[in-house]
Short mmCIF file of C-alpha atoms and ligand atoms in Angstrom, two decimals:
data_model
loop_
_atom_site.label_atom_id
_atom_site.label_comp_id
_atom_site.label_asym_id
_atom_site.label_seq_id
_atom_site.Cartn_x
_atom_site.Cartn_y
_atom_site.Cartn_z
CA MET A 1 95.89 85.35 123.05
CA ARG A 2 94.82 84.23 119.61
CA PRO A 3 97.70 82.14 118.23
CA ALA A 4 97.56 83.37 114.60
CA ARG A 5 100.74 85.23 113.63
CA ALA A 6 103.11 85.97 110.80
CA LEU A 7 106.79 85.44 111.53
CA ILE A 8 108.99 87.59 109.32
CA ASP A 9 112.59 86.47 108.87
CA LEU A 10 114.61 89.57 108.01
CA GLN A 11 117.78 87.54 107.53
CA ALA A 12 116.03 85.67 104.72
CA LEU A 13 114.98 89.02 103.22
CA ARG A 14 118.61 90.16 103.14
CA HIS A 15 119.65 86.84 101.62
CA ASN A 16 117.09 87.19 98.82
CA TYR A 17 118.10 90.79 98.15
CA GLN A 18 121.72 89.70 97.85
CA LEU A 19 120.67 86.90 95.51
CA ALA A 20 118.85 89.38 93.24
CA ARG A 21 121.97 91.49 93.04
CA GLU A 22 124.23 88.54 92.48
CA ILE A 23 122.27 86.91 89.65
CA SER A 24 121.66 90.22 87.88
CA GLY A 25 125.06 91.81 88.47
CA ALA A 26 123.10 95.06 88.69
CA LYS A 27 122.06 97.64 91.22
CA ALA A 28 118.77 96.67 92.82
CA LEU A 29 115.84 98.71 94.09
CA ALA A 30 114.05 96.63 96.71
CA VAL A 31 110.36 96.91 95.83
CA ILE A 32 108.51 97.40 99.12
CA LYS A 33 105.22 98.84 97.87
CA ALA A 34 101.94 97.70 99.46
CA ASP A 35 103.58 97.52 102.89
CA ALA A 36 106.36 95.32 101.48
CA TYR A 37 103.81 92.87 100.05
CA GLY A 38 102.32 92.51 103.53
CA HIS A 39 105.67 92.04 105.28
CA GLY A 40 105.88 95.55 106.78
CA ALA A 41 107.61 98.23 104.68
CA VAL A 42 109.37 100.09 107.47
CA ARG A 43 110.82 96.98 109.10
CA CYS A 44 111.89 95.58 105.74
CA ALA A 45 113.49 98.89 104.72
CA GLN A 46 115.30 99.13 108.03
CA ALA A 47 116.60 95.59 107.60
CA LEU A 48 117.86 96.34 104.09
CA GLU A 49 119.14 99.87 104.59
CA GLY A 50 122.88 99.97 104.27
CA GLN A 51 122.71 97.01 101.91
CA ALA A 52 120.10 98.16 99.38
CA ASP A 53 120.82 100.62 96.57
CA GLY A 54 117.36 102.02 97.14
CA PHE A 55 113.69 101.22 97.48
CA ALA A 56 110.63 101.42 95.26
CA VAL A 57 107.05 102.12 96.34
CA ALA A 58 103.75 102.82 94.61
CA CYS A 59 103.04 106.34 95.82
CA ILE A 60 104.24 109.28 97.85
CA GLU A 61 102.23 108.19 100.91
CA GLU A 62 104.27 105.01 101.08
CA ALA A 63 107.50 106.91 100.47
CA LEU A 64 106.78 109.44 103.23
CA GLU A 65 106.20 106.60 105.67
CA LEU A 66 109.76 105.44 104.98
CA ARG A 67 111.26 108.91 105.44
CA ALA A 68 109.26 109.39 108.66
CA ALA A 69 110.87 106.19 109.93
CA GLY A 70 114.32 107.60 109.17
CA ILE A 71 115.08 105.80 105.91
CA ARG A 72 117.54 108.00 103.99
CA ALA A 73 118.19 105.75 100.96
CA PRO A 74 116.79 106.65 97.52
CA VAL A 75 113.08 105.88 97.12
CA LEU A 76 111.51 105.57 93.67
CA LEU A 77 107.82 106.36 93.16
CA LEU A 78 106.83 103.66 90.67
CA GLU A 79 103.85 105.62 89.37
CA GLY A 80 105.41 109.03 89.87
CA PHE A 81 103.00 111.66 91.10
CA PHE A 82 99.23 111.45 90.82
CA GLU A 83 98.83 115.23 91.10
CA ALA A 84 101.36 117.93 90.30
CA ASP A 85 101.11 119.37 93.80
CA GLU A 86 103.13 116.40 95.05
CA LEU A 87 106.22 117.79 93.30
CA PRO A 88 107.45 120.05 96.14
CA LEU A 89 107.36 117.09 98.56
CA ILE A 90 109.11 114.88 96.02
CA ILE A 91 111.89 117.46 95.81
CA GLU A 92 112.02 118.05 99.55
CA HIS A 93 112.47 114.35 100.29
CA ASP A 94 114.69 113.57 97.29
CA PHE A 95 112.31 110.95 95.95
CA TRP A 96 112.99 109.58 92.50
CA CYS A 97 110.02 109.89 90.22
CA VAL A 98 108.71 107.75 87.38
CA VAL A 99 107.26 109.68 84.46
CA HIS A 100 104.88 107.38 82.62
CA SER A 101 102.57 109.84 80.85
CA LEU A 102 102.73 113.04 78.88
CA TRP A 103 100.60 114.87 81.44
CA GLN A 104 103.33 114.24 84.04
CA LEU A 105 105.98 115.53 81.65
CA GLU A 106 103.95 118.70 81.07
CA ALA A 107 103.46 119.16 84.81
CA ILE A 108 107.23 119.02 85.34
CA GLU A 109 107.80 121.54 82.53
CA GLN A 110 105.35 123.92 84.16
CA ALA A 111 106.49 123.43 87.76
CA THR A 112 108.81 125.69 89.71
CA LEU A 113 111.24 123.36 91.42
CA SER A 114 113.84 124.30 94.01
CA LYS A 115 116.14 121.44 92.99
CA PRO A 116 116.38 119.22 89.91
CA LEU A 117 114.52 115.90 89.85
CA THR A 118 115.70 112.35 89.21
CA VAL A 119 113.30 110.90 86.66
CA TRP A 120 112.77 107.29 85.60
CA LEU A 121 111.23 107.66 82.17
CA LYS A 122 108.91 104.77 81.48
CA LEU A 123 108.29 103.30 78.07
CA ASP A 124 105.25 101.23 77.17
CA SER A 125 107.11 98.46 75.38
CA GLY A 126 104.04 96.30 74.93
CA MET A 127 102.24 95.79 78.22
CA HIS A 128 99.90 98.71 77.45
CA ARG A 129 99.33 99.71 81.04
CA VAL A 130 101.37 102.86 81.71
CA GLY A 131 104.41 104.20 79.89
CA LEU A 132 105.04 106.52 76.99
CA HIS A 133 104.36 105.38 73.47
CA PRO A 134 107.59 104.47 71.63
CA LYS A 135 107.06 107.29 69.14
CA ASP A 136 106.97 109.85 71.98
CA TYR A 137 109.91 108.45 73.95
CA HIS A 138 112.87 110.32 72.41
CA ASP A 139 110.98 113.56 72.41
CA ALA A 140 109.97 113.15 76.06
CA TYR A 141 113.60 112.52 76.99
CA GLN A 142 114.72 115.66 75.14
CA ARG A 143 111.94 117.76 76.68
CA LEU A 144 112.90 116.63 80.19
CA LEU A 145 116.51 117.61 79.53
CA ALA A 146 115.49 120.90 77.96
CA SER A 147 113.21 121.73 80.90
CA GLY A 148 116.30 122.25 83.06
CA LYS A 149 114.34 120.65 85.89
CA VAL A 150 115.85 117.20 85.69
CA ALA A 151 119.26 116.16 86.96
CA LYS A 152 119.25 112.54 85.86
CA ILE A 153 117.12 110.26 83.70
CA VAL A 154 116.95 106.46 83.92
CA LEU A 155 115.18 104.63 81.09
CA MET A 156 112.71 102.02 82.22
CA SER A 157 110.04 99.60 81.07
CA HIS A 158 108.10 96.70 82.55
CA PHE A 159 107.36 93.16 81.37
CA ALA A 160 103.87 91.73 81.02
CA ARG A 161 104.69 88.04 80.66
CA ALA A 162 108.16 87.41 82.10
CA ASP A 163 106.72 84.66 84.29
CA GLU A 164 105.89 82.68 81.13
CA LEU A 165 109.19 81.16 80.13
CA ASP A 166 107.84 79.78 76.86
CA SER A 167 106.46 83.13 75.68
CA THR A 168 108.36 85.33 73.22
CA SER A 169 106.65 88.41 74.65
CA SER A 170 109.60 89.53 76.82
CA GLU A 171 112.02 89.38 73.90
CA GLU A 172 109.60 91.42 71.82
CA GLN A 173 109.35 94.00 74.60
CA VAL A 174 113.15 94.20 74.83
CA ALA A 175 113.30 94.79 71.06
CA VAL A 176 110.75 97.61 71.32
CA PHE A 177 112.67 99.13 74.23
CA THR A 178 116.01 98.87 72.43
CA ALA A 179 114.62 100.57 69.33
CA ALA A 180 112.85 103.33 71.27
CA SER A 181 115.88 104.13 73.43
CA GLN A 182 118.40 104.03 70.58
CA GLY A 183 120.86 106.88 70.91
CA LEU A 184 119.84 107.90 74.43
CA SER A 185 122.78 107.59 76.78
CA ALA A 186 121.31 106.75 80.14
CA GLN A 187 121.09 103.89 82.59
CA VAL A 188 118.39 101.30 82.00
CA SER A 189 115.97 99.47 84.31
CA LEU A 190 113.85 96.65 82.94
CA ARG A 191 113.78 93.68 85.25
CA ASN A 192 111.24 92.64 87.89
CA SER A 193 111.48 89.29 89.74
CA PRO A 194 110.32 86.98 86.95
CA SER A 195 112.57 88.57 84.34
CA LEU A 196 115.46 88.67 86.78
CA MET A 197 115.05 85.00 87.66
CA GLY A 198 113.97 83.68 84.29
CA TRP A 199 115.57 85.83 81.59
CA PRO A 200 119.31 85.99 82.25
CA ASN A 201 120.09 87.66 78.93
CA VAL A 202 118.08 90.82 79.51
CA SER A 203 120.53 93.55 80.43
CA SER A 204 119.56 96.18 82.94
CA ASP A 205 121.73 98.54 85.01
CA TRP A 206 119.05 98.56 87.68
CA VAL A 207 116.75 95.69 88.63
CA ARG A 208 113.49 95.98 90.57
CA PRO A 209 112.90 92.77 92.54
CA GLY A 210 109.71 92.56 94.55
CA LEU A 211 108.25 89.10 95.02
CA MET A 212 111.60 87.30 95.06
CA LEU A 213 112.77 89.41 98.01
CA TYR A 214 110.07 87.74 100.03
CA GLY A 215 111.31 84.33 98.98
CA ALA A 216 108.43 83.33 96.73
CA THR A 217 108.66 82.24 93.14
CA PRO A 218 106.68 84.00 90.43
CA PHE A 219 106.69 80.89 88.25
CA GLY A 220 103.80 78.46 88.07
CA GLU A 221 106.12 75.55 87.34
CA GLY A 222 109.02 75.21 89.79
CA GLN A 223 112.37 76.46 88.47
CA ALA A 224 115.84 75.46 89.64
CA ILE A 225 116.52 78.96 90.88
CA ASP A 226 113.54 78.81 93.27
CA ALA A 227 115.63 76.62 95.57
CA ARG A 228 117.97 79.55 96.23
CA LEU A 229 115.17 81.70 97.64
CA GLN A 230 114.44 81.72 101.36
CA PRO A 231 110.78 82.25 102.30
CA VAL A 232 110.55 85.31 104.55
CA MET A 233 107.02 84.98 105.96
CA THR A 234 105.71 82.06 107.96
CA LEU A 235 101.97 82.32 108.56
CA GLU A 236 101.11 80.08 111.45
CA SER A 237 98.50 79.38 114.08
CA LYS A 238 97.39 76.55 116.33
CA VAL A 239 94.75 73.84 116.56
CA ILE A 240 92.09 75.17 118.95
CA CYS A 241 89.62 72.27 118.81
CA VAL A 242 89.74 68.62 117.74
CA ARG A 243 86.76 66.59 116.48
CA GLU A 244 86.44 62.87 115.82
CA LEU A 245 83.82 62.32 113.12
CA PRO A 246 82.33 59.13 111.69
CA ALA A 247 81.89 58.67 107.94
CA GLY A 248 79.20 60.76 106.26
CA GLU A 249 79.52 63.94 108.39
CA PRO A 250 79.75 67.43 106.85
CA VAL A 251 82.46 69.92 107.84
CA GLY A 252 82.06 73.69 107.79
CA TYR A 253 79.86 76.16 105.87
CA GLY A 254 77.96 74.75 102.96
CA ALA A 255 78.95 71.18 103.86
CA ARG A 256 81.55 71.46 101.12
CA PHE A 257 83.43 68.54 102.64
CA VAL A 258 81.78 65.33 103.85
CA THR A 259 83.83 62.61 105.55
CA GLN A 260 84.08 59.37 103.57
CA LYS A 261 85.55 57.49 106.54
CA PRO A 262 86.06 58.15 110.24
CA MET A 263 88.28 61.21 110.53
CA ARG A 264 90.02 63.39 113.07
CA ILE A 265 89.68 67.06 112.30
CA GLY A 266 91.51 70.06 113.75
CA VAL A 267 90.01 73.53 113.85
CA VAL A 268 92.70 76.22 113.35
CA ALA A 269 92.52 79.88 114.38
CA MET A 270 93.01 81.32 110.90
CA GLY A 271 90.49 82.55 108.37
CA TYR A 272 89.87 84.80 105.44
CA ALA A 273 89.73 87.82 107.74
CA ASP A 274 93.44 87.18 108.29
CA GLY A 275 94.01 87.07 104.56
CA TYR A 276 94.05 83.32 104.15
CA PRO A 277 92.37 82.81 100.75
CA ARG A 278 88.72 81.85 101.07
CA HIS A 279 88.91 80.08 97.74
CA ALA A 280 91.53 77.61 98.92
CA PRO A 281 89.77 74.26 98.39
CA THR A 282 89.85 70.97 100.28
CA GLY A 283 93.28 69.49 99.68
CA THR A 284 95.24 72.75 99.92
CA PRO A 285 98.47 71.83 101.73
CA VAL A 286 99.10 72.78 105.36
CA LEU A 287 101.76 71.66 107.83
CA VAL A 288 100.46 70.28 111.12
CA ALA A 289 102.90 69.34 113.88
CA GLY A 290 105.65 69.25 111.26
CA GLN A 291 103.79 66.98 108.87
CA ARG A 292 102.10 67.83 105.59
CA SER A 293 98.35 67.55 105.66
CA GLN A 294 95.41 69.27 104.02
CA LEU A 295 92.67 71.84 104.41
CA LEU A 296 89.11 70.46 104.66
CA GLY A 297 85.93 72.28 103.67
CA ARG A 298 85.33 76.00 103.36
CA VAL A 299 87.59 78.57 104.98
CA SER A 300 85.56 80.66 107.47
CA MET A 301 86.26 84.21 108.54
CA ASP A 302 88.24 83.30 111.67
CA MET A 303 88.75 79.54 111.45
CA LEU A 304 89.52 76.74 109.07
CA CYS A 305 89.64 72.96 109.37
CA VAL A 306 92.53 70.62 108.69
CA ASP A 307 92.89 66.86 108.50
CA LEU A 308 94.57 65.26 111.53
CA THR A 309 93.56 61.69 110.65
CA ASP A 310 97.06 60.63 109.61
CA VAL A 311 98.96 62.97 111.90
CA ALA A 312 98.90 60.93 115.08
CA GLU A 313 101.07 63.34 117.06
CA ALA A 314 98.85 66.32 116.24
CA GLY A 315 96.21 67.50 118.67
CA LEU A 316 94.94 70.47 120.61
CA GLY A 317 97.59 73.19 120.57
CA SER A 318 99.58 71.79 117.65
CA THR A 319 101.28 74.39 115.51
CA VAL A 320 99.96 74.75 111.96
CA GLU A 321 101.97 76.41 109.18
CA LEU A 322 99.65 77.83 106.53
CA TRP A 323 102.60 78.94 104.42
CA GLY A 324 106.27 79.50 105.08
CA LYS A 325 109.46 77.52 104.75
CA ASN A 326 107.71 74.14 104.34
CA ILE A 327 104.42 74.99 102.63
CA LEU A 328 105.31 77.50 99.94
CA ALA A 329 103.06 80.51 99.47
CA SER A 330 103.15 79.74 95.75
CA GLU A 331 101.63 76.28 96.40
CA VAL A 332 98.78 77.72 98.45
CA ALA A 333 98.24 80.45 95.87
CA ALA A 334 98.08 77.92 93.05
CA ALA A 335 95.57 75.81 94.97
CA ALA A 336 93.40 78.89 95.50
CA ASP A 337 93.74 79.92 91.86
CA THR A 338 95.63 83.10 92.69
CA ILE A 339 99.24 84.27 92.94
CA PRO A 340 101.59 84.57 95.93
CA TYR A 341 101.64 88.36 95.41
CA GLN A 342 97.97 88.52 96.32
CA ILE A 343 98.01 86.21 99.29
CA PHE A 344 100.89 88.20 100.82
CA CYS A 345 99.21 91.55 100.19
CA ASN A 346 95.96 90.29 101.69
CA LEU A 347 97.54 89.56 105.05
CA ARG A 348 95.81 91.48 107.83
CA ARG A 349 94.80 91.27 111.48
CA VAL A 350 97.56 88.82 112.40
CA PRO A 351 100.44 90.31 114.39
CA ARG A 352 103.78 90.27 112.62
CA LEU A 353 106.74 89.10 114.67
CA TYR A 354 110.21 89.84 113.34
CA CYS A 355 113.35 87.78 113.69
CA GLY A 356 116.82 87.93 112.16
CA VAL A 357 116.99 91.69 112.78
C1 LIG B 401 105.69 95.91 91.52
C2 LIG B 401 106.69 96.28 90.50
C3 LIG B 401 107.92 95.60 90.44
C4 LIG B 401 108.24 94.37 91.25
O1 LIG B 401 107.70 93.25 90.61
P1 LIG B 401 107.93 91.78 91.15
O2 LIG B 401 107.32 90.92 90.12
O3 LIG B 401 107.26 91.69 92.47
O4 LIG B 401 109.40 91.59 91.26
C5 LIG B 401 108.86 96.06 89.53
N1 LIG B 401 108.60 97.12 88.73
C6 LIG B 401 107.42 97.77 88.76
C7 LIG B 401 107.19 98.91 87.83
C8 LIG B 401 106.43 97.37 89.63
O5 LIG B 401 105.25 98.01 89.64
#
């Protein structure tokens, strides 16, 4: 059997959820969209059910998967509905629904609903992706109430630059939100992982942690709080071939790495078809037989090469951690000029094995 696999530590997931709640002092929706950032939405939801105040996903397809697996907790659709004909299913399954655009508001006004909806009314406070314009926000709130089709409204917005601790952007967004929601008496939800971890003064009745649940930091520069996270996923495989090369020999496609001295090289069953980033360059950290080493040459579809020269105890069959509790996903992401969000979401083909159930 091919030795590539992703170990998912559900105990660590619960720890990180608890941490999000503790540092925010708020209710927390566990964001498990995109198959829980590659960790498996159903298994993650099952592990958190009973503990979590609810879940958040990107679309009704993801939400229905949770209900089909028996998850009864509240589930928020972060982009609401894409077409008005999703409304009956939203009602039937008690999903909570973001309203980010006037067309969604109009669709609710025109719909015949058998029960009232819970709406999270989204403001564009400066990111300029989705969300109502501040000048339309009060009016949208009043129209939802007047429609008689809404039981509860939560006010929400989303930060564009909360991972940049030296930017004033988040404070500006809070100011826009505060002004736009003046006089509306409703619960508020503003904070994603970076704002939850990096902006302790932002108040929010509900927080929406995603990345931090999986134990990865959203910050480029390490922050003290990172040490309290427990990485959930360990992506590992084994050395399937060992080569001794003299100086001057190329390794892999494109001869992107050429030995400068005699070297011992391990070939690992892991490649970009598993979601390991193809753009990870020579020098990207890996753990071989418990020791830090480095990637060499180009990542292939099914294999990659690592340096065994200084890891005497490593050889055929040695375990290699690509990321996990020793090699942080954020380190690998930085080396590959991407973000841990993307390397988690890209995971595919490798079997996921769960522990800490
Ligand atoms: C994905 C998402 C989140 C979670 O963000 P993280 O940075 O992963 O914590 C929160 N809110 C919204 C609206 C999202 O789309």
